[in-house]
PDB file of C-alpha atoms (C1' of nucleotides) in Angstrom:
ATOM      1  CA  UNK A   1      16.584 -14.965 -14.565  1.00 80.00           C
ATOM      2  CA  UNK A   2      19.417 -15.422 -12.097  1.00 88.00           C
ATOM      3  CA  UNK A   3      20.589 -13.311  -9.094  1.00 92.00           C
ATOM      4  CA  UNK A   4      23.378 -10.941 -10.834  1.00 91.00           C
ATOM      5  CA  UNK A   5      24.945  -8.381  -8.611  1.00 89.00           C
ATOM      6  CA  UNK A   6      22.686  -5.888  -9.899  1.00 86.00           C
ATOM      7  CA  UNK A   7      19.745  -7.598  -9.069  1.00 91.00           C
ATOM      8  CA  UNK A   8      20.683  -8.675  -6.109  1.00 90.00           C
ATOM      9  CA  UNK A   9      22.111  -5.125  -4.895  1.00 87.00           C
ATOM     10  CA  UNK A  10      18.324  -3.608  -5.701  1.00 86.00           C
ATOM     11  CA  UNK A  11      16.653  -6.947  -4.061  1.00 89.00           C
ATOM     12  CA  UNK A  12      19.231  -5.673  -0.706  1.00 87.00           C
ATOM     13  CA  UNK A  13      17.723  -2.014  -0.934  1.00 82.00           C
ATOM     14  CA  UNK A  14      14.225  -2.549  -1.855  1.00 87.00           C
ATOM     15  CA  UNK A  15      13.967  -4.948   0.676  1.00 89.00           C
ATOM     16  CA  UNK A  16      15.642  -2.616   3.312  1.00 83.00           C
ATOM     17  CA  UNK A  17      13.807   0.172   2.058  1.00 79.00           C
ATOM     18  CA  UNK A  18      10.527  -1.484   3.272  1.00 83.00           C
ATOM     19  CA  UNK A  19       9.156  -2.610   0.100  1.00 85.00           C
ATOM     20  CA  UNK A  20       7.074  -5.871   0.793  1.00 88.00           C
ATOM     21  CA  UNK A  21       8.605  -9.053  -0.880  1.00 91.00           C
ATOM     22  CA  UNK A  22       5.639  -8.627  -3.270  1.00 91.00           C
ATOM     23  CA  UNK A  23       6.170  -5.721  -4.717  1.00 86.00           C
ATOM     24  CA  UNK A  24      10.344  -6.348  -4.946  1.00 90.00           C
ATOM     25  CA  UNK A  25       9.046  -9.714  -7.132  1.00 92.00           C
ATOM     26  CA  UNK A  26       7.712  -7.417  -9.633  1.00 86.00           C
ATOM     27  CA  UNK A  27      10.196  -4.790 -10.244  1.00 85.00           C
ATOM     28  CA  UNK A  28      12.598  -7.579 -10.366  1.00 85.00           C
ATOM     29  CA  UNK A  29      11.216  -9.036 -13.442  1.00 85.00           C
ATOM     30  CA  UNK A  30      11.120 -12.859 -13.631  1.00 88.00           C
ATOM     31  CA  UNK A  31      11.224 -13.957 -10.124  1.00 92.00           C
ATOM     32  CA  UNK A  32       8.576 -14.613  -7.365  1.00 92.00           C
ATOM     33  CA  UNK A  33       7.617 -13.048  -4.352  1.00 93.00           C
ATOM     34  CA  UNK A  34       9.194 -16.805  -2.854  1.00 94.00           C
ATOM     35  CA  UNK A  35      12.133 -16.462  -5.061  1.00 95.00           C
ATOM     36  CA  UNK A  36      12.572 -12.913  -3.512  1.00 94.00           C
ATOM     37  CA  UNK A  37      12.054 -13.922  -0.112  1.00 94.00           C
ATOM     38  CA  UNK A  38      13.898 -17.050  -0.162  1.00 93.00           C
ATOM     39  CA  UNK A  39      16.713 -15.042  -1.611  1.00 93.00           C
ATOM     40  CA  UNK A  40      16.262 -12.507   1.168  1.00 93.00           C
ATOM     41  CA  UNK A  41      17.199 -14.937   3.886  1.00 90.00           C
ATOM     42  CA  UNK A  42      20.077 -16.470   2.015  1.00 91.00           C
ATOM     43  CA  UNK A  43      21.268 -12.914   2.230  1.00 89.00           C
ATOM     44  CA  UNK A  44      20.864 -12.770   5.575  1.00 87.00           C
ATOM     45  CA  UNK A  45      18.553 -10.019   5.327  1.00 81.00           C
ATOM     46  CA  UNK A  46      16.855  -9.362   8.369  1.00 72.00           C
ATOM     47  CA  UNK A  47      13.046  -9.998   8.448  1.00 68.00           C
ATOM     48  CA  UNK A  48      10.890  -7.185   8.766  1.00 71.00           C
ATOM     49  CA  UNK A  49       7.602  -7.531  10.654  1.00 69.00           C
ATOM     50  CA  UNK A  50       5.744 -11.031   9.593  1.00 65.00           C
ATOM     51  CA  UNK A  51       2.196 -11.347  10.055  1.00 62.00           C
ATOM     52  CA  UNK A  52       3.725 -14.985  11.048  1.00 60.00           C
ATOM     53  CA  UNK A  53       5.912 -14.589  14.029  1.00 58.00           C
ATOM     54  CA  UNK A  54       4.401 -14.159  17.226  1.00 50.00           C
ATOM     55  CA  UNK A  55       3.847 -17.630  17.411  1.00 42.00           C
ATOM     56  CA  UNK A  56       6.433 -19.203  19.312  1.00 45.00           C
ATOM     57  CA  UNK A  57       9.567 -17.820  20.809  1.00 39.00           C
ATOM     58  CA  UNK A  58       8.343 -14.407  22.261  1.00 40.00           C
ATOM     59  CA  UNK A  59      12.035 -14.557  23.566  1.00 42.00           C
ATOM     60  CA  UNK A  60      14.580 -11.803  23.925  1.00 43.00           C
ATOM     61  CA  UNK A  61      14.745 -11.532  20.426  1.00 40.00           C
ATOM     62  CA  UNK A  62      11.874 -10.175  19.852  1.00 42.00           C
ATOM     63  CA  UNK A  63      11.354  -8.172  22.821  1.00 45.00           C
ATOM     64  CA  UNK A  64      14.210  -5.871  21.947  1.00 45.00           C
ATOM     65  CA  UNK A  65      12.511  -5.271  18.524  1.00 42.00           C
ATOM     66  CA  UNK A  66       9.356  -4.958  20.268  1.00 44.00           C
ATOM     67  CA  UNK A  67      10.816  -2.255  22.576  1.00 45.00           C
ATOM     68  CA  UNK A  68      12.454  -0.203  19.976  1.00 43.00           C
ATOM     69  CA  UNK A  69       9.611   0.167  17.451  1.00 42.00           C
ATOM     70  CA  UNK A  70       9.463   3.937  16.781  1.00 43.00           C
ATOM     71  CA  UNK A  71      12.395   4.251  14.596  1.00 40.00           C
ATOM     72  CA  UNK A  72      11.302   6.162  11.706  1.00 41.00           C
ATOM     73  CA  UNK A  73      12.355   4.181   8.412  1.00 39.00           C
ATOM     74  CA  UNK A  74      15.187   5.765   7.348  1.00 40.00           C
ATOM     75  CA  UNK A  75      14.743   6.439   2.883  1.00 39.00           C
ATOM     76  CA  UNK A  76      16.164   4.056   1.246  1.00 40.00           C
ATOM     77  CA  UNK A  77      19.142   5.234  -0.834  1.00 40.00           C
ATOM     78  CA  UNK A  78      17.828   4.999  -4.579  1.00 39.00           C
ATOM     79  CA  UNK A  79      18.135   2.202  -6.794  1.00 39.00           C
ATOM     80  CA  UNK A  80      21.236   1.547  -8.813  1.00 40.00           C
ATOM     81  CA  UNK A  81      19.769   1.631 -11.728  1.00 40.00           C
ATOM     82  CA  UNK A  82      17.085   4.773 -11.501  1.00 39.00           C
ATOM     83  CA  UNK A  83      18.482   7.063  -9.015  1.00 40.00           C
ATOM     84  CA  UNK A  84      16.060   9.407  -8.236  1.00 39.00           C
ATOM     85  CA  UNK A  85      15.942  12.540  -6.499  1.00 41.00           C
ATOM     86  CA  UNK A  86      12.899  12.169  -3.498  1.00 41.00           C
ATOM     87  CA  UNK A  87      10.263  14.564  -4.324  1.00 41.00           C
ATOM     88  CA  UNK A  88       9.039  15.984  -1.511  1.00 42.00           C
ATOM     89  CA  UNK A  89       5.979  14.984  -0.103  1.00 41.00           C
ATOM     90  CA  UNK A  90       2.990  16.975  -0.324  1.00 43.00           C
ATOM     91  CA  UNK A  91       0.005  16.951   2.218  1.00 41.00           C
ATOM     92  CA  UNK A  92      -1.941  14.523   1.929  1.00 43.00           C
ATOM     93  CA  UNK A  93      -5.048  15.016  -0.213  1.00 43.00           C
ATOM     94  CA  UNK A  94      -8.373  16.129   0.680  1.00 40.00           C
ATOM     95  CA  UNK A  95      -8.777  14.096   4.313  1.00 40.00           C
ATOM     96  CA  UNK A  96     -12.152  13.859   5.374  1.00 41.00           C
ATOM     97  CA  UNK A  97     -12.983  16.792   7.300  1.00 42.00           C
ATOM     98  CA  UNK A  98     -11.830  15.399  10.970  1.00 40.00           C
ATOM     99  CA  UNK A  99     -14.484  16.387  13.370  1.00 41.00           C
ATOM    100  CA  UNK A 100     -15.534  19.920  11.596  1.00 43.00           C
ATOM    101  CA  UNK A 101     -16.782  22.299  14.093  1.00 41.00           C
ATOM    102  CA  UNK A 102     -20.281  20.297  14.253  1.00 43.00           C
ATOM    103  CA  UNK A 103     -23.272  22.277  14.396  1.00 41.00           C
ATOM    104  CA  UNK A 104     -23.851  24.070  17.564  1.00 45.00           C
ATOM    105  CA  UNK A 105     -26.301  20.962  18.477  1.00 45.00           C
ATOM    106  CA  UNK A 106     -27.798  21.467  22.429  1.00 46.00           C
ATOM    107  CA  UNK A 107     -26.560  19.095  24.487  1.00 50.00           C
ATOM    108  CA  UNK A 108     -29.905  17.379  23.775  1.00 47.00           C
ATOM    109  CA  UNK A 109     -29.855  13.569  24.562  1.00 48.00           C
ATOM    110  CA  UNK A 110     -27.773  11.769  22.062  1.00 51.00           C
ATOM    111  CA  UNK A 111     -29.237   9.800  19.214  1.00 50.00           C
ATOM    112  CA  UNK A 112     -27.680   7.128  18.360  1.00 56.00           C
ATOM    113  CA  UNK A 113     -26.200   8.081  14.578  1.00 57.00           C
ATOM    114  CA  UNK A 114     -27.277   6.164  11.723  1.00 61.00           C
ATOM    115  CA  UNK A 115     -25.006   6.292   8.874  1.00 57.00           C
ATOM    116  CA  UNK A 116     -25.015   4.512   5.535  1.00 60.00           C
ATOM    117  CA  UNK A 117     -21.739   3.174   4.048  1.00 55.00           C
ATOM    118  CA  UNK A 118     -20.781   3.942   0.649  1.00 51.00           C
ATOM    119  CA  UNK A 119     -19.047   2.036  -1.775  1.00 53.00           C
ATOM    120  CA  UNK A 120     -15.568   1.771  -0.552  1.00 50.00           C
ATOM    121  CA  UNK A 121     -16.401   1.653   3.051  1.00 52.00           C
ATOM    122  CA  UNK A 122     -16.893   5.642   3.160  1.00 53.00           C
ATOM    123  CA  UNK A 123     -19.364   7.159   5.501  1.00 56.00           C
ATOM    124  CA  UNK A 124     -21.979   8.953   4.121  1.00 58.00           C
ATOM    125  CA  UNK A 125     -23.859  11.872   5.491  1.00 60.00           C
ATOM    126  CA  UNK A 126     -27.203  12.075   6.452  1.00 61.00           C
ATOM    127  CA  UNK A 127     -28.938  15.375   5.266  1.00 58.00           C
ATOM    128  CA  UNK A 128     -28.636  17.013   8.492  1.00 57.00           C
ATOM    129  CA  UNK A 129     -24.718  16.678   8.614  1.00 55.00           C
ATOM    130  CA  UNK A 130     -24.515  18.869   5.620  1.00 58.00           C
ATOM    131  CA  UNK A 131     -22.710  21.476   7.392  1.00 53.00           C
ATOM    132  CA  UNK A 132     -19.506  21.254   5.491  1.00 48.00           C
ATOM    133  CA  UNK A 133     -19.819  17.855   3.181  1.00 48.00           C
ATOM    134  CA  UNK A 134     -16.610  19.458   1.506  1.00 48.00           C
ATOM    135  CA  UNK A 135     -14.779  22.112   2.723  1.00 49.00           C
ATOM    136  CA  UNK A 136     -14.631  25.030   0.364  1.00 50.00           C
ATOM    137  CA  UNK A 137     -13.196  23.725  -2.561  1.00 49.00           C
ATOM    138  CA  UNK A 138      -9.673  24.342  -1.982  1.00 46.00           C
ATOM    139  CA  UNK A 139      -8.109  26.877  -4.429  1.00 48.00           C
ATOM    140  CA  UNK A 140      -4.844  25.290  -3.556  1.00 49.00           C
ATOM    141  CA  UNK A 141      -3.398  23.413  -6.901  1.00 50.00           C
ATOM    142  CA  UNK A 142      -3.713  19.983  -6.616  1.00 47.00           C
ATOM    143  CA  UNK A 143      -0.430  18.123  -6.179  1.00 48.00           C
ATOM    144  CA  UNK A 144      -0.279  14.048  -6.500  1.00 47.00           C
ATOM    145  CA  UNK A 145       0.256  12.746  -3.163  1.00 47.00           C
ATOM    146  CA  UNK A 146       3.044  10.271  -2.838  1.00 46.00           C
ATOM    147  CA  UNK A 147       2.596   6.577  -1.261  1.00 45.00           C
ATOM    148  CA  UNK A 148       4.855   5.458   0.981  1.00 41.00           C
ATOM    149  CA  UNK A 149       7.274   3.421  -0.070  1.00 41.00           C
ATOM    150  CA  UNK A 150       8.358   3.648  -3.805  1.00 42.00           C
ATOM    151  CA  UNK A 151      11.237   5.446  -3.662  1.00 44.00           C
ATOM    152  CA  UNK A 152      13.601   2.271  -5.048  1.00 45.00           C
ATOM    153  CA  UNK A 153      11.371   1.001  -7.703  1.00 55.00           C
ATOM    154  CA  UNK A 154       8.108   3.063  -9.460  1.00 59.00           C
ATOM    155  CA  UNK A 155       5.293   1.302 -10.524  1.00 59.00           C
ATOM    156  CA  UNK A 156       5.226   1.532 -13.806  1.00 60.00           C
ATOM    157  CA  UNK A 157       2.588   0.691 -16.702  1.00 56.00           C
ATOM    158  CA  UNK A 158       3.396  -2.677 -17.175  1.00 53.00           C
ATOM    159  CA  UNK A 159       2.831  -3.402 -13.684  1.00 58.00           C
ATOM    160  CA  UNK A 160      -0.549  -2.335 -13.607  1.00 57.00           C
ATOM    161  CA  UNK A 161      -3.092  -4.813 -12.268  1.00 65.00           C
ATOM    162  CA  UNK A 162      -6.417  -5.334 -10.614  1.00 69.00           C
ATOM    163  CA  UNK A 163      -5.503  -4.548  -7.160  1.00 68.00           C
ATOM    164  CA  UNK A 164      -3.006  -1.667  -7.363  1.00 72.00           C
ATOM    165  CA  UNK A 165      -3.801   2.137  -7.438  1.00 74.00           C
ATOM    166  CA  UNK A 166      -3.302   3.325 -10.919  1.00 71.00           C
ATOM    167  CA  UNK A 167      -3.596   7.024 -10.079  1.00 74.00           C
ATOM    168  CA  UNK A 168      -1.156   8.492 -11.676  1.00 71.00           C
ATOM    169  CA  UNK A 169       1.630  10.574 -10.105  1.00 68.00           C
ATOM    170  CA  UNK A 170       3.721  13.124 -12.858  1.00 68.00           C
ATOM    171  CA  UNK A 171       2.782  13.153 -15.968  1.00 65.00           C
ATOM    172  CA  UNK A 172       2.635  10.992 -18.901  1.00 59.00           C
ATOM    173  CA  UNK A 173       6.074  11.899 -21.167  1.00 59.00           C
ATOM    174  CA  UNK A 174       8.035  12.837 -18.248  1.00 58.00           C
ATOM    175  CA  UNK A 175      10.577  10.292 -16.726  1.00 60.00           C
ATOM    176  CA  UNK A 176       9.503   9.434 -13.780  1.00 64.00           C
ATOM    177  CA  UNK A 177       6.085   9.102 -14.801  1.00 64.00           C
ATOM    178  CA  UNK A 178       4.195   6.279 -12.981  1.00 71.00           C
ATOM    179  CA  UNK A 179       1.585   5.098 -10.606  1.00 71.00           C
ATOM    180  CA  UNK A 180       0.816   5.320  -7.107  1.00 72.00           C
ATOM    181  CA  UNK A 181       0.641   1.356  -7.168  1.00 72.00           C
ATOM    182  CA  UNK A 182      -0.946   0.973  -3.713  1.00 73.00           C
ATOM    183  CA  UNK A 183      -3.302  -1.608  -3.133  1.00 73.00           C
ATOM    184  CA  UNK A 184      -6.687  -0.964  -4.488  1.00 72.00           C
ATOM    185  CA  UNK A 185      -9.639  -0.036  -2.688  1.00 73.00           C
ATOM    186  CA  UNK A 186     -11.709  -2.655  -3.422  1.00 68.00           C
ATOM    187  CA  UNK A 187     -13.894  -2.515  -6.088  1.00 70.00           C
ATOM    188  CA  UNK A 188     -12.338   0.553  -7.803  1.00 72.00           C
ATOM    189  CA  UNK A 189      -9.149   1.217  -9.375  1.00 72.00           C
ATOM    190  CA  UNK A 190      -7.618   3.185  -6.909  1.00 76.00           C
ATOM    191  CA  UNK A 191      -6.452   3.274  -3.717  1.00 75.00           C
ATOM    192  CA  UNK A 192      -8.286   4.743  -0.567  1.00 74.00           C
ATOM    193  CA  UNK A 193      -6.780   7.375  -0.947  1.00 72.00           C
ATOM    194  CA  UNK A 194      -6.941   8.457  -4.280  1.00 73.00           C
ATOM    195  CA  UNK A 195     -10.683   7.289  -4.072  1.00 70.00           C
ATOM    196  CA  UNK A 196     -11.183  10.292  -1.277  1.00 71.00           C
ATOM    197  CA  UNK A 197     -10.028  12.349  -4.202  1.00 66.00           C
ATOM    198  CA  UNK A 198     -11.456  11.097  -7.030  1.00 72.00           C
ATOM    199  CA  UNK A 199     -14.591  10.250  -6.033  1.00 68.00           C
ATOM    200  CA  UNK A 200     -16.176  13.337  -4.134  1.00 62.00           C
ATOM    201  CA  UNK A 201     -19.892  12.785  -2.484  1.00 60.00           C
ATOM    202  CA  UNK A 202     -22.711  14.696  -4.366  1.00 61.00           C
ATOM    203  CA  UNK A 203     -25.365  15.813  -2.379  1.00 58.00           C
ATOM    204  CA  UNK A 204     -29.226  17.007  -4.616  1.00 60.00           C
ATOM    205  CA  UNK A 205     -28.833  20.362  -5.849  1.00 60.00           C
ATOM    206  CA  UNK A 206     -31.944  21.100  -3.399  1.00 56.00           C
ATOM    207  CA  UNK A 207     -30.239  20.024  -0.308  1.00 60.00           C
ATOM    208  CA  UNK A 208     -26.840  21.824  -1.366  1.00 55.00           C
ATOM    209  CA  UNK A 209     -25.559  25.049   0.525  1.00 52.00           C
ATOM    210  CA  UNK A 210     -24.314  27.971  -1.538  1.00 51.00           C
ATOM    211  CA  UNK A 211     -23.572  30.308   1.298  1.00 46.00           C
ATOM    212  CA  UNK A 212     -20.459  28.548   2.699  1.00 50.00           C
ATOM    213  CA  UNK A 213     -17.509  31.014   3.377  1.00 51.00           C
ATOM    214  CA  UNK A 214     -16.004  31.117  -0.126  1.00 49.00           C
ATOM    215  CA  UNK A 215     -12.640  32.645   0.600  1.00 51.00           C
ATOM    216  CA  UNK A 216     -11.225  35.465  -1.395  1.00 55.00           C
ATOM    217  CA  UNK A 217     -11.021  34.540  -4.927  1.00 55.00           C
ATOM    218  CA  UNK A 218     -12.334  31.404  -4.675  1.00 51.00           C
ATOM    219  CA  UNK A 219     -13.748  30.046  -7.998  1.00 55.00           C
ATOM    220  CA  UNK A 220     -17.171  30.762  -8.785  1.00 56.00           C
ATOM    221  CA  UNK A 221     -20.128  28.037  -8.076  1.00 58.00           C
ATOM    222  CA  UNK A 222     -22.826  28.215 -10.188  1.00 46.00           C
TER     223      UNK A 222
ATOM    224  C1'  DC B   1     -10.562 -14.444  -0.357  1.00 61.13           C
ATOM    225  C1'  DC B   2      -6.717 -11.188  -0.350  1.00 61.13           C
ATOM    226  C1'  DC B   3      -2.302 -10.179   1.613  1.00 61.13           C
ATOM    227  C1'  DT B   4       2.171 -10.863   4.387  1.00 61.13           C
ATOM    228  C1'  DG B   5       6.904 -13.297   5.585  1.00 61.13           C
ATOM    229  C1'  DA B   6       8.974 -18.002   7.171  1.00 61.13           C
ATOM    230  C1'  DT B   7      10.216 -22.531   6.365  1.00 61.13           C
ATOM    231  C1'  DT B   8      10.877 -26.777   4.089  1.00 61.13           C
ATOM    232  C1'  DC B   9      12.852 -29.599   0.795  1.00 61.13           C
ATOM    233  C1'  DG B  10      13.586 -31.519  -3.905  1.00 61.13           C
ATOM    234  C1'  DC B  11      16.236 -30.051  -7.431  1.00 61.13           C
TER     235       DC B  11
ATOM    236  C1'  DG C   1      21.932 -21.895  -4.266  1.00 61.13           C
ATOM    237  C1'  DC C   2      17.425 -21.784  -5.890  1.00 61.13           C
ATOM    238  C1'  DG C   3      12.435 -21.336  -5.525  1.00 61.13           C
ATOM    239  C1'  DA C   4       7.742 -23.807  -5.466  1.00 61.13           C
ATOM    240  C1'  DA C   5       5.014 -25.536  -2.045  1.00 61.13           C
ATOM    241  C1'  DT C   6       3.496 -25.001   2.140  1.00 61.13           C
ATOM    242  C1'  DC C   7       2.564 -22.907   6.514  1.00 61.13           C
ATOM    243  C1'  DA C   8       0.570 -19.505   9.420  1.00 61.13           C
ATOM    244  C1'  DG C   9      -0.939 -14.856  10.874  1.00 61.13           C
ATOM    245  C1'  DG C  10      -3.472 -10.424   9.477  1.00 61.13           C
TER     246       DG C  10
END
DNA sequence: CCCTGATTCGC
DNA sequence: GCGAATCAGG
């Protein structure tokens, strides 16, 4: 494969658009993350933050882009050759319950809090945390969250691997179907993410709790 | 190990 | 100009 116009045109946007050299290699079919990067400079494109920088030189250069960090990335306009319209971007799913109004505990001397890790990383609970494991299952309709940054290229089934997310955002048929392409949480197939909502702690029947507040309407439990 | 981008250098 | 090999940090 060589560098057409086309190509190089959705290299220029990806690349400003955030997308790591990585991912760019593989929607750009037939070239490596090396080739991308390589090409990248010869561009002139700028360098985004590299893990390998800090090294040497902490010179003006760098303290100007250290100074004016909090730019939010502006979207990237679409890609030539899939323009799509940016869906907006729903809350994120089911977050772990931040700090849920913890059980009115005394202020009895602080045990230190043992906690076993899940697969994943994930906290569990112990038994007496049960307050609110999940809150109320939310009657909301579940919407696909969005990752960050494929707005230019989608990850699509052929690009499906070992270490990306292959939770699926849209539906199969339509489009713009794809995957969330994220790296993987390791040891499952999606990303942290999309574990949080795919994988949802069970706690024994015995030690469950009915009587939460089930709001209006809320489905049934049996 | 995995990842990242940067750089070098033979082609 | 190209990109594999290599480097080096996270």
């Amino acid at each position: 494969m060589s560098w057409t116009d086309e190509r190089i045109e959705q290299l220029r946007q990806m690349w400003e658009g955030g997308m790591t050299a990585s991912q760019i290699a593989e929607a750009l079919t037939g070239v490596s993350r090396n080739a991308v990067i390589g090409k990248a400079h010869r561009l002139g494109l700028q360098s985004r933050p590299s893990p390998v920088k800090g090294g040497e030189a902490a010179s003006a250069a760098e303290a100007e882009v250290e100074a004016a960090p909090p730019a939010p990335k502006p979207a990237p306009v679409a890609a030539v050759s899939a323009p799509e319209p940016v869906a907006p971007k729903p809350a994120p799913p089911a977050a772990a319950p931040a700090a849920p109004a913890s059980a009115p505990v005394s202020d009895a001397p602080p045990a230190p809090v043992m906690r076993s890790i899940g697969p994943g990383g994930f906290q569990r609970q112990n038994p007496h945390e049960q307050q609110a494991p999940i809150p109320p299952a939310p009657p909301r309709r579940l919407v696909p969250a969005k990752p960050s940054a494929e707005i230019a290229s989608k990850t699509s089934l052929l690009e499906l691997n070992d270490r990306i997310c292959k939770w699926p955002l849209g539906h199969p048929g339509e489009p713009d179907f794809h995957f969330c392409g994220d790296q993987v949480n390791p040891g499952f197939p999606y990303c942290l993410a999309h574990c949080s909502v795919a994988y949802q702690a069970q706690l024994p029947r015995r030690d469950r709790r009915p009587p939460p507040p089930l709001p209006y309407g809320a489905p049934r439990v049996r």
